[in-house]
Amino acid sequence: MSNSANLIVAIDGPAASGKGTLARRLAEILNLRYLDTGSLYRATGLSVLRAEGDPTNEEEAVKASENLDLSIFSAEDLRSEEAGMAASHVAFLPSVRAVLLEFQRSVAARPGDQFAGAILDGRDIGTVVCPDADAKIFVTADLEVRIKRRLQELKDRGEPVIESRVREDMTARDQRDRDRSVSPLKKAEDAWELDTSKMNADEALAAALSHIRGTGPQ
Ligand code: CDP
């Protein structure tokens, strides 16, 4: 860990791996500003859907990413499967990623005086957005475990769940995220892998904290 006053933690991983919960709790404990970068792609995808556009259309997606309305970040359907799918389509487009990259880097560089640094979660934080992060954690979990977690998340929000649909969507989304040429989902060479398949949220948090504090497996 560097001695810089601005601690940067990068958390990456596939859908429903537990990275969002982990990042949020680490942010609280370490007093870091938290940025869920997936929400930027979800907001872009959802804006396109709301305008009855096509998330694979580059022109429409770029325009949406440049004109994100703050209110969309609190939209009930931001975390829906539809928004997730639309997100992975707009995230495939290099020009959309370029628009959103600047904002993500500015949060990491200037999280605000009240914070000790920033923690960002997504797919390309350790590889592209913050390649010099002080700590990089690549969170994974078996596909079956991730499907269960996503089903529970949807149920908790009172959304209708069709298991086969969730399975199909998640598999397609992961594949698109891994296979794209720009900023694919990939473990950075210097990232530490945390497999949460057999861990609950508390255990994952304890493991990540000890890694960040330099006392755990590096
Ligand atoms: O919560 P979940 O893991 O399902 O997804 P998310 O983090 O909200 O991200 C939604 C989609 O945005 C992902 O499937 C990626 O296609 C895209 N994304 C990305 O490309 N790069 C990031 N840094 C974050 C998200």
PDB file of C-alpha atoms and ligand atoms in Angstrom:
ATOM      1  CA  MET A   1       0.000   0.000   0.000  1.00  0.00           C
ATOM      2  CA  SER A   2       1.400   3.427  -0.865  1.00  0.00           C
ATOM      3  CA  ASN A   3       1.682   6.190   1.702  1.00  0.00           C
ATOM      4  CA  SER A   4      -0.324   8.604  -0.403  1.00  0.00           C
ATOM      5  CA  ALA A   5      -3.155  10.316   1.466  1.00  0.00           C
ATOM      6  CA  ASN A   6      -5.575   9.215  -1.234  1.00  0.00           C
ATOM      7  CA  LEU A   7      -6.117   5.460  -0.878  1.00  0.00           C
ATOM      8  CA  ILE A   8      -7.514   3.923  -4.055  1.00  0.00           C
ATOM      9  CA  VAL A   9      -9.136   0.486  -3.951  1.00  0.00           C
ATOM     10  CA  ALA A  10     -10.204  -1.250  -7.182  1.00  0.00           C
ATOM     11  CA  ILE A  11     -12.807  -4.017  -7.020  1.00  0.00           C
ATOM     12  CA  ASP A  12     -13.657  -5.967 -10.166  1.00  0.00           C
ATOM     13  CA  GLY A  13     -15.558  -9.116 -10.958  1.00  0.00           C
ATOM     14  CA  PRO A  14     -18.458 -10.691 -12.867  1.00  0.00           C
ATOM     15  CA  ALA A  15     -22.171 -10.109 -12.226  1.00  0.00           C
ATOM     16  CA  ALA A  16     -23.468 -10.937  -8.727  1.00  0.00           C
ATOM     17  CA  SER A  17     -20.041 -11.966  -7.460  1.00  0.00           C
ATOM     18  CA  GLY A  18     -20.621  -9.929  -4.304  1.00  0.00           C
ATOM     19  CA  LYS A  19     -18.397  -7.022  -5.270  1.00  0.00           C
ATOM     20  CA  GLY A  20     -21.019  -4.316  -4.732  1.00  0.00           C
ATOM     21  CA  THR A  21     -21.839  -5.367  -1.159  1.00  0.00           C
ATOM     22  CA  LEU A  22     -18.150  -5.769  -0.416  1.00  0.00           C
ATOM     23  CA  ALA A  23     -17.194  -2.374  -1.865  1.00  0.00           C
ATOM     24  CA  ARG A  24     -19.987  -0.582   0.005  1.00  0.00           C
ATOM     25  CA  ARG A  25     -18.955  -2.067   3.346  1.00  0.00           C
ATOM     26  CA  LEU A  26     -15.251  -1.426   2.761  1.00  0.00           C
ATOM     27  CA  ALA A  27     -16.091   2.173   1.883  1.00  0.00           C
ATOM     28  CA  GLU A  28     -17.849   2.648   5.225  1.00  0.00           C
ATOM     29  CA  ILE A  29     -15.119   1.055   7.314  1.00  0.00           C
ATOM     30  CA  LEU A  30     -12.203   2.744   5.542  1.00  0.00           C
ATOM     31  CA  ASN A  31     -13.982   6.068   5.025  1.00  0.00           C
ATOM     32  CA  LEU A  32     -13.675   5.928   1.247  1.00  0.00           C
ATOM     33  CA  ARG A  33     -15.914   7.495  -1.363  1.00  0.00           C
ATOM     34  CA  TYR A  34     -17.731   4.700  -3.145  1.00  0.00           C
ATOM     35  CA  LEU A  35     -18.437   4.680  -6.859  1.00  0.00           C
ATOM     36  CA  ASP A  36     -20.489   1.840  -8.314  1.00  0.00           C
ATOM     37  CA  THR A  37     -19.311   2.209 -11.918  1.00  0.00           C
ATOM     38  CA  GLY A  38     -21.882  -0.343 -13.115  1.00  0.00           C
ATOM     39  CA  SER A  39     -24.548   2.214 -12.244  1.00  0.00           C
ATOM     40  CA  LEU A  40     -23.103   4.569 -14.888  1.00  0.00           C
ATOM     41  CA  TYR A  41     -23.520   1.911 -17.575  1.00  0.00           C
ATOM     42  CA  ARG A  42     -26.920   0.906 -16.196  1.00  0.00           C
ATOM     43  CA  ALA A  43     -28.062   4.551 -16.202  1.00  0.00           C
ATOM     44  CA  THR A  44     -26.881   4.946 -19.794  1.00  0.00           C
ATOM     45  CA  GLY A  45     -28.619   1.738 -20.895  1.00  0.00           C
ATOM     46  CA  LEU A  46     -31.815   2.614 -19.070  1.00  0.00           C
ATOM     47  CA  SER A  47     -31.893   6.136 -20.566  1.00  0.00           C
ATOM     48  CA  VAL A  48     -31.727   4.610 -24.032  1.00  0.00           C
ATOM     49  CA  LEU A  49     -34.518   2.148 -23.189  1.00  0.00           C
ATOM     50  CA  ARG A  50     -36.686   4.937 -21.799  1.00  0.00           C
ATOM     51  CA  ALA A  51     -36.258   6.911 -25.007  1.00  0.00           C
ATOM     52  CA  GLU A  52     -37.363   3.740 -26.803  1.00  0.00           C
ATOM     53  CA  GLY A  53     -33.952   3.568 -28.437  1.00  0.00           C
ATOM     54  CA  ASP A  54     -31.568   0.706 -29.133  1.00  0.00           C
ATOM     55  CA  PRO A  55     -28.716   0.166 -26.622  1.00  0.00           C
ATOM     56  CA  THR A  56     -26.524  -1.277 -29.374  1.00  0.00           C
ATOM     57  CA  ASN A  57     -26.846   1.927 -31.412  1.00  0.00           C
ATOM     58  CA  GLU A  58     -23.623   3.845 -30.811  1.00  0.00           C
ATOM     59  CA  GLU A  59     -24.975   7.302 -31.535  1.00  0.00           C
ATOM     60  CA  GLU A  60     -27.945   6.919 -29.188  1.00  0.00           C
ATOM     61  CA  ALA A  61     -25.836   5.352 -26.436  1.00  0.00           C
ATOM     62  CA  VAL A  62     -23.130   8.028 -26.548  1.00  0.00           C
ATOM     63  CA  LYS A  63     -25.722  10.765 -26.432  1.00  0.00           C
ATOM     64  CA  ALA A  64     -27.330   9.136 -23.385  1.00  0.00           C
ATOM     65  CA  SER A  65     -23.956   8.750 -21.610  1.00  0.00           C
ATOM     66  CA  GLU A  66     -23.199  12.434 -22.172  1.00  0.00           C
ATOM     67  CA  ASN A  67     -26.556  13.592 -20.830  1.00  0.00           C
ATOM     68  CA  LEU A  68     -27.146  11.431 -17.756  1.00  0.00           C
ATOM     69  CA  ASP A  69     -29.842  12.874 -15.549  1.00  0.00           C
ATOM     70  CA  LEU A  70     -29.071  12.492 -11.825  1.00  0.00           C
ATOM     71  CA  SER A  71     -32.620  11.295 -11.113  1.00  0.00           C
ATOM     72  CA  ILE A  72     -32.052   8.103 -13.085  1.00  0.00           C
ATOM     73  CA  PHE A  73     -29.564   6.919 -10.444  1.00  0.00           C
ATOM     74  CA  SER A  74     -32.401   6.554  -7.961  1.00  0.00           C
ATOM     75  CA  ALA A  75     -34.787   4.928 -10.459  1.00  0.00           C
ATOM     76  CA  GLU A  76     -36.383   1.764  -9.118  1.00  0.00           C
ATOM     77  CA  ASP A  77     -35.563  -0.189 -12.239  1.00  0.00           C
ATOM     78  CA  LEU A  78     -31.864   0.762 -12.354  1.00  0.00           C
ATOM     79  CA  ARG A  79     -30.977  -2.624 -10.815  1.00  0.00           C
ATOM     80  CA  SER A  80     -33.414  -4.608 -12.996  1.00  0.00           C
ATOM     81  CA  GLU A  81     -32.258  -7.383 -15.318  1.00  0.00           C
ATOM     82  CA  GLU A  82     -33.386  -5.300 -18.331  1.00  0.00           C
ATOM     83  CA  ALA A  83     -31.181  -2.394 -17.256  1.00  0.00           C
ATOM     84  CA  GLY A  84     -28.296  -4.829 -16.672  1.00  0.00           C
ATOM     85  CA  MET A  85     -28.616  -6.221 -20.186  1.00  0.00           C
ATOM     86  CA  ALA A  86     -28.902  -2.748 -21.716  1.00  0.00           C
ATOM     87  CA  ALA A  87     -25.834  -1.742 -19.649  1.00  0.00           C
ATOM     88  CA  SER A  88     -23.759  -4.554 -21.076  1.00  0.00           C
ATOM     89  CA  HIS A  89     -24.741  -3.496 -24.618  1.00  0.00           C
ATOM     90  CA  VAL A  90     -23.780   0.158 -24.163  1.00  0.00           C
ATOM     91  CA  ALA A  91     -20.640  -0.932 -22.241  1.00  0.00           C
ATOM     92  CA  PHE A  92     -19.534  -2.813 -25.351  1.00  0.00           C
ATOM     93  CA  LEU A  93     -19.111   0.502 -27.210  1.00  0.00           C
ATOM     94  CA  PRO A  94     -15.642   2.099 -26.876  1.00  0.00           C
ATOM     95  CA  SER A  95     -17.024   5.619 -27.373  1.00  0.00           C
ATOM     96  CA  VAL A  96     -19.432   5.193 -24.444  1.00  0.00           C
ATOM     97  CA  ARG A  97     -16.608   3.879 -22.253  1.00  0.00           C
ATOM     98  CA  ALA A  98     -14.492   6.898 -23.197  1.00  0.00           C
ATOM     99  CA  VAL A  99     -17.221   9.305 -22.065  1.00  0.00           C
ATOM    100  CA  LEU A 100     -17.660   7.532 -18.703  1.00  0.00           C
ATOM    101  CA  LEU A 101     -13.933   7.003 -18.083  1.00  0.00           C
ATOM    102  CA  GLU A 102     -13.210  10.656 -17.397  1.00  0.00           C
ATOM    103  CA  PHE A 103     -15.824  10.893 -14.648  1.00  0.00           C
ATOM    104  CA  GLN A 104     -14.620   7.691 -12.958  1.00  0.00           C
ATOM    105  CA  ARG A 105     -11.016   8.901 -12.940  1.00  0.00           C
ATOM    106  CA  SER A 106     -12.013  12.284 -11.550  1.00  0.00           C
ATOM    107  CA  VAL A 107     -13.777  10.607  -8.609  1.00  0.00           C
ATOM    108  CA  ALA A 108     -10.659   8.549  -7.885  1.00  0.00           C
ATOM    109  CA  ALA A 109      -8.373  11.575  -8.147  1.00  0.00           C
ATOM    110  CA  ARG A 110     -10.567  13.910  -6.084  1.00  0.00           C
ATOM    111  CA  PRO A 111     -12.906  11.934  -3.808  1.00  0.00           C
ATOM    112  CA  GLY A 112     -13.501  14.930  -1.536  1.00  0.00           C
ATOM    113  CA  ASP A 113     -11.730  16.194   1.594  1.00  0.00           C
ATOM    114  CA  GLN A 114     -13.942  14.254   3.970  1.00  0.00           C
ATOM    115  CA  PHE A 115     -12.763  10.922   2.533  1.00  0.00           C
ATOM    116  CA  ALA A 116      -9.485   9.031   2.941  1.00  0.00           C
ATOM    117  CA  GLY A 117      -9.677   7.980  -0.705  1.00  0.00           C
ATOM    118  CA  ALA A 118     -11.987   6.169  -3.098  1.00  0.00           C
ATOM    119  CA  ILE A 119     -13.194   2.663  -3.835  1.00  0.00           C
ATOM    120  CA  LEU A 120     -14.576   1.867  -7.282  1.00  0.00           C
ATOM    121  CA  ASP A 121     -16.210  -1.370  -8.358  1.00  0.00           C
ATOM    122  CA  GLY A 122     -16.790  -2.614 -11.886  1.00  0.00           C
ATOM    123  CA  ARG A 123     -15.127  -4.691 -14.572  1.00  0.00           C
ATOM    124  CA  ASP A 124     -12.075  -2.668 -15.636  1.00  0.00           C
ATOM    125  CA  ILE A 125     -11.115  -0.642 -12.565  1.00  0.00           C
ATOM    126  CA  GLY A 126      -7.824  -2.430 -11.876  1.00  0.00           C
ATOM    127  CA  THR A 127      -6.899  -2.721 -15.545  1.00  0.00           C
ATOM    128  CA  VAL A 128      -8.004   0.578 -17.112  1.00  0.00           C
ATOM    129  CA  VAL A 129      -9.683   3.115 -14.810  1.00  0.00           C
ATOM    130  CA  CYS A 130      -7.210   2.975 -11.895  1.00  0.00           C
ATOM    131  CA  PRO A 131      -4.233   0.860 -12.995  1.00  0.00           C
ATOM    132  CA  ASP A 132      -2.157   2.380 -10.151  1.00  0.00           C
ATOM    133  CA  ALA A 133      -4.682   1.548  -7.404  1.00  0.00           C
ATOM    134  CA  ASP A 134      -3.161   0.768  -3.986  1.00  0.00           C
ATOM    135  CA  ALA A 135      -5.197  -2.424  -3.685  1.00  0.00           C
ATOM    136  CA  LYS A 136      -6.898  -4.461  -6.397  1.00  0.00           C
ATOM    137  CA  ILE A 137      -9.339  -7.218  -5.601  1.00  0.00           C
ATOM    138  CA  PHE A 138     -10.870  -9.468  -8.240  1.00  0.00           C
ATOM    139  CA  VAL A 139     -14.014 -10.968  -6.750  1.00  0.00           C
ATOM    140  CA  THR A 140     -15.292 -14.232  -8.202  1.00  0.00           C
ATOM    141  CA  ALA A 141     -17.893 -16.877  -7.362  1.00  0.00           C
ATOM    142  CA  ASP A 142     -19.185 -19.972  -9.154  1.00  0.00           C
ATOM    143  CA  LEU A 143     -21.926 -19.324 -11.717  1.00  0.00           C
ATOM    144  CA  GLU A 144     -24.514 -21.312  -9.721  1.00  0.00           C
ATOM    145  CA  VAL A 145     -23.782 -19.288  -6.585  1.00  0.00           C
ATOM    146  CA  ARG A 146     -24.030 -16.016  -8.508  1.00  0.00           C
ATOM    147  CA  ILE A 147     -27.363 -17.038 -10.048  1.00  0.00           C
ATOM    148  CA  LYS A 148     -28.720 -17.833  -6.557  1.00  0.00           C
ATOM    149  CA  ARG A 149     -27.548 -14.462  -5.240  1.00  0.00           C
ATOM    150  CA  ARG A 150     -29.116 -12.552  -8.125  1.00  0.00           C
ATOM    151  CA  LEU A 151     -32.417 -14.459  -7.693  1.00  0.00           C
ATOM    152  CA  GLN A 152     -32.415 -13.564  -3.996  1.00  0.00           C
ATOM    153  CA  GLU A 153     -31.628  -9.910  -4.794  1.00  0.00           C
ATOM    154  CA  LEU A 154     -34.553  -9.740  -7.244  1.00  0.00           C
ATOM    155  CA  LYS A 155     -36.900 -11.498  -4.788  1.00  0.00           C
ATOM    156  CA  ASP A 156     -35.891  -9.111  -1.989  1.00  0.00           C
ATOM    157  CA  ARG A 157     -36.892  -6.230  -4.225  1.00  0.00           C
ATOM    158  CA  GLY A 158     -40.213  -7.871  -4.983  1.00  0.00           C
ATOM    159  CA  GLU A 159     -39.441  -8.356  -8.668  1.00  0.00           C
ATOM    160  CA  PRO A 160     -40.842 -11.341 -10.542  1.00  0.00           C
ATOM    161  CA  VAL A 161     -38.118 -13.957 -11.005  1.00  0.00           C
ATOM    162  CA  ILE A 162     -37.809 -16.582 -13.692  1.00  0.00           C
ATOM    163  CA  GLU A 163     -34.731 -18.639 -12.941  1.00  0.00           C
ATOM    164  CA  SER A 164     -34.070 -19.756 -16.525  1.00  0.00           C
ATOM    165  CA  ARG A 165     -34.231 -16.141 -17.707  1.00  0.00           C
ATOM    166  CA  VAL A 166     -31.811 -14.923 -15.035  1.00  0.00           C
ATOM    167  CA  ARG A 167     -29.417 -17.764 -15.890  1.00  0.00           C
ATOM    168  CA  GLU A 168     -29.562 -16.948 -19.601  1.00  0.00           C
ATOM    169  CA  ASP A 169     -29.125 -13.205 -19.063  1.00  0.00           C
ATOM    170  CA  MET A 170     -26.218 -13.573 -16.678  1.00  0.00           C
ATOM    171  CA  THR A 171     -24.376 -16.036 -18.897  1.00  0.00           C
ATOM    172  CA  ALA A 172     -24.835 -13.810 -21.953  1.00  0.00           C
ATOM    173  CA  ARG A 173     -23.800 -10.687 -20.062  1.00  0.00           C
ATOM    174  CA  ASP A 174     -20.672 -12.298 -18.571  1.00  0.00           C
ATOM    175  CA  GLN A 175     -19.661 -13.566 -21.971  1.00  0.00           C
ATOM    176  CA  ARG A 176     -20.133 -10.167 -23.599  1.00  0.00           C
ATOM    177  CA  ASP A 177     -18.185  -8.516 -20.762  1.00  0.00           C
ATOM    178  CA  ARG A 178     -15.292 -10.988 -21.061  1.00  0.00           C
ATOM    179  CA  ASP A 179     -15.084 -11.092 -24.844  1.00  0.00           C
ATOM    180  CA  ARG A 180     -15.246  -7.414 -25.767  1.00  0.00           C
ATOM    181  CA  SER A 181     -12.055  -5.939 -27.163  1.00  0.00           C
ATOM    182  CA  VAL A 182     -12.067  -2.707 -25.158  1.00  0.00           C
ATOM    183  CA  SER A 183     -11.795  -2.988 -21.357  1.00  0.00           C
ATOM    184  CA  PRO A 184     -12.920  -6.608 -21.047  1.00  0.00           C
ATOM    185  CA  LEU A 185     -13.694  -8.127 -17.662  1.00  0.00           C
ATOM    186  CA  LYS A 186     -10.265  -9.435 -16.715  1.00  0.00           C
ATOM    187  CA  LYS A 187      -8.220  -9.859 -13.569  1.00  0.00           C
ATOM    188  CA  ALA A 188      -5.359  -7.347 -13.499  1.00  0.00           C
ATOM    189  CA  GLU A 189      -1.982  -9.072 -13.214  1.00  0.00           C
ATOM    190  CA  ASP A 190      -1.384  -7.510  -9.812  1.00  0.00           C
ATOM    191  CA  ALA A 191      -4.913  -8.104  -8.496  1.00  0.00           C
ATOM    192  CA  TRP A 192      -5.682 -10.442  -5.601  1.00  0.00           C
ATOM    193  CA  GLU A 193      -8.438 -12.947  -6.319  1.00  0.00           C
ATOM    194  CA  LEU A 194     -11.145 -13.453  -3.735  1.00  0.00           C
ATOM    195  CA  ASP A 195     -13.429 -16.411  -4.432  1.00  0.00           C
ATOM    196  CA  THR A 196     -16.602 -15.815  -2.410  1.00  0.00           C
ATOM    197  CA  SER A 197     -18.407 -19.021  -3.499  1.00  0.00           C
ATOM    198  CA  LYS A 198     -18.231 -20.474   0.007  1.00  0.00           C
ATOM    199  CA  MET A 199     -18.185 -17.208   1.946  1.00  0.00           C
ATOM    200  CA  ASN A 200     -20.924 -15.071   3.395  1.00  0.00           C
ATOM    201  CA  ALA A 201     -20.700 -11.277   3.188  1.00  0.00           C
ATOM    202  CA  ASP A 202     -18.981 -10.972   6.600  1.00  0.00           C
ATOM    203  CA  GLU A 203     -16.306 -13.507   5.695  1.00  0.00           C
ATOM    204  CA  ALA A 204     -15.621 -11.815   2.358  1.00  0.00           C
ATOM    205  CA  LEU A 205     -15.340  -8.473   4.126  1.00  0.00           C
ATOM    206  CA  ALA A 206     -12.880  -9.822   6.712  1.00  0.00           C
ATOM    207  CA  ALA A 207     -10.704 -11.392   4.008  1.00  0.00           C
ATOM    208  CA  ALA A 208     -10.677  -8.214   1.905  1.00  0.00           C
ATOM    209  CA  LEU A 209      -9.899  -6.009   4.897  1.00  0.00           C
ATOM    210  CA  SER A 210      -6.956  -8.100   5.943  1.00  0.00           C
ATOM    211  CA  HIS A 211      -5.670  -8.056   2.379  1.00  0.00           C
ATOM    212  CA  ILE A 212      -5.979  -4.274   2.120  1.00  0.00           C
ATOM    213  CA  ARG A 213      -4.345  -3.779   5.493  1.00  0.00           C
ATOM    214  CA  GLY A 214      -1.481  -5.882   4.263  1.00  0.00           C
ATOM    215  CA  THR A 215      -1.892  -8.673   6.767  1.00  0.00           C
ATOM    216  CA  GLY A 216      -3.637 -11.174   4.547  1.00  0.00           C
ATOM    217  CA  PRO A 217      -2.574 -13.234   1.539  1.00  0.00           C
ATOM    218  CA  GLN A 218      -1.122 -10.903  -1.110  1.00  0.00           C
TER     219      GLN A 218
HETATM  220  O1  CDP B   1     -24.447  -5.738 -10.413  1.00  0.00           O
HETATM  221  P1  CDP B   1     -23.900  -6.500 -11.576  1.00  0.00           P
HETATM  222  O2  CDP B   1     -22.597  -7.130 -11.258  1.00  0.00           O
HETATM  223  O3  CDP B   1     -24.888  -7.426 -12.177  1.00  0.00           O
HETATM  224  O4  CDP B   1     -23.631  -5.478 -12.750  1.00  0.00           O
HETATM  225  P2  CDP B   1     -23.133  -3.985 -12.713  1.00  0.00           P
HETATM  226  O5  CDP B   1     -21.848  -3.878 -11.952  1.00  0.00           O
HETATM  227  O6  CDP B   1     -24.253  -3.113 -12.283  1.00  0.00           O
HETATM  228  O7  CDP B   1     -22.771  -3.697 -14.263  1.00  0.00           O
HETATM  229  C1  CDP B   1     -23.736  -3.768 -15.292  1.00  0.00           C
HETATM  230  C2  CDP B   1     -22.994  -3.917 -16.625  1.00  0.00           C
HETATM  231  O8  CDP B   1     -22.231  -2.715 -16.851  1.00  0.00           O
HETATM  232  C3  CDP B   1     -21.978  -5.042 -16.700  1.00  0.00           C
HETATM  233  O9  CDP B   1     -22.535  -6.273 -17.134  1.00  0.00           O
HETATM  234  C4  CDP B   1     -20.950  -4.521 -17.705  1.00  0.00           C
HETATM  235  O10 CDP B   1     -21.345  -4.794 -19.026  1.00  0.00           O
HETATM  236  C5  CDP B   1     -21.015  -3.016 -17.515  1.00  0.00           C
HETATM  237  N1  CDP B   1     -19.858  -2.490 -16.761  1.00  0.00           N
HETATM  238  C6  CDP B   1     -18.670  -2.320 -17.429  1.00  0.00           C
HETATM  239  O11 CDP B   1     -18.567  -2.650 -18.601  1.00  0.00           O
HETATM  240  N2  CDP B   1     -17.607  -1.745 -16.802  1.00  0.00           N
HETATM  241  C7  CDP B   1     -17.687  -1.392 -15.510  1.00  0.00           C
HETATM  242  N3  CDP B   1     -16.615  -0.823 -14.931  1.00  0.00           N
HETATM  243  C8  CDP B   1     -18.876  -1.590 -14.796  1.00  0.00           C
HETATM  244  C9  CDP B   1     -19.955  -2.168 -15.448  1.00  0.00           C
END
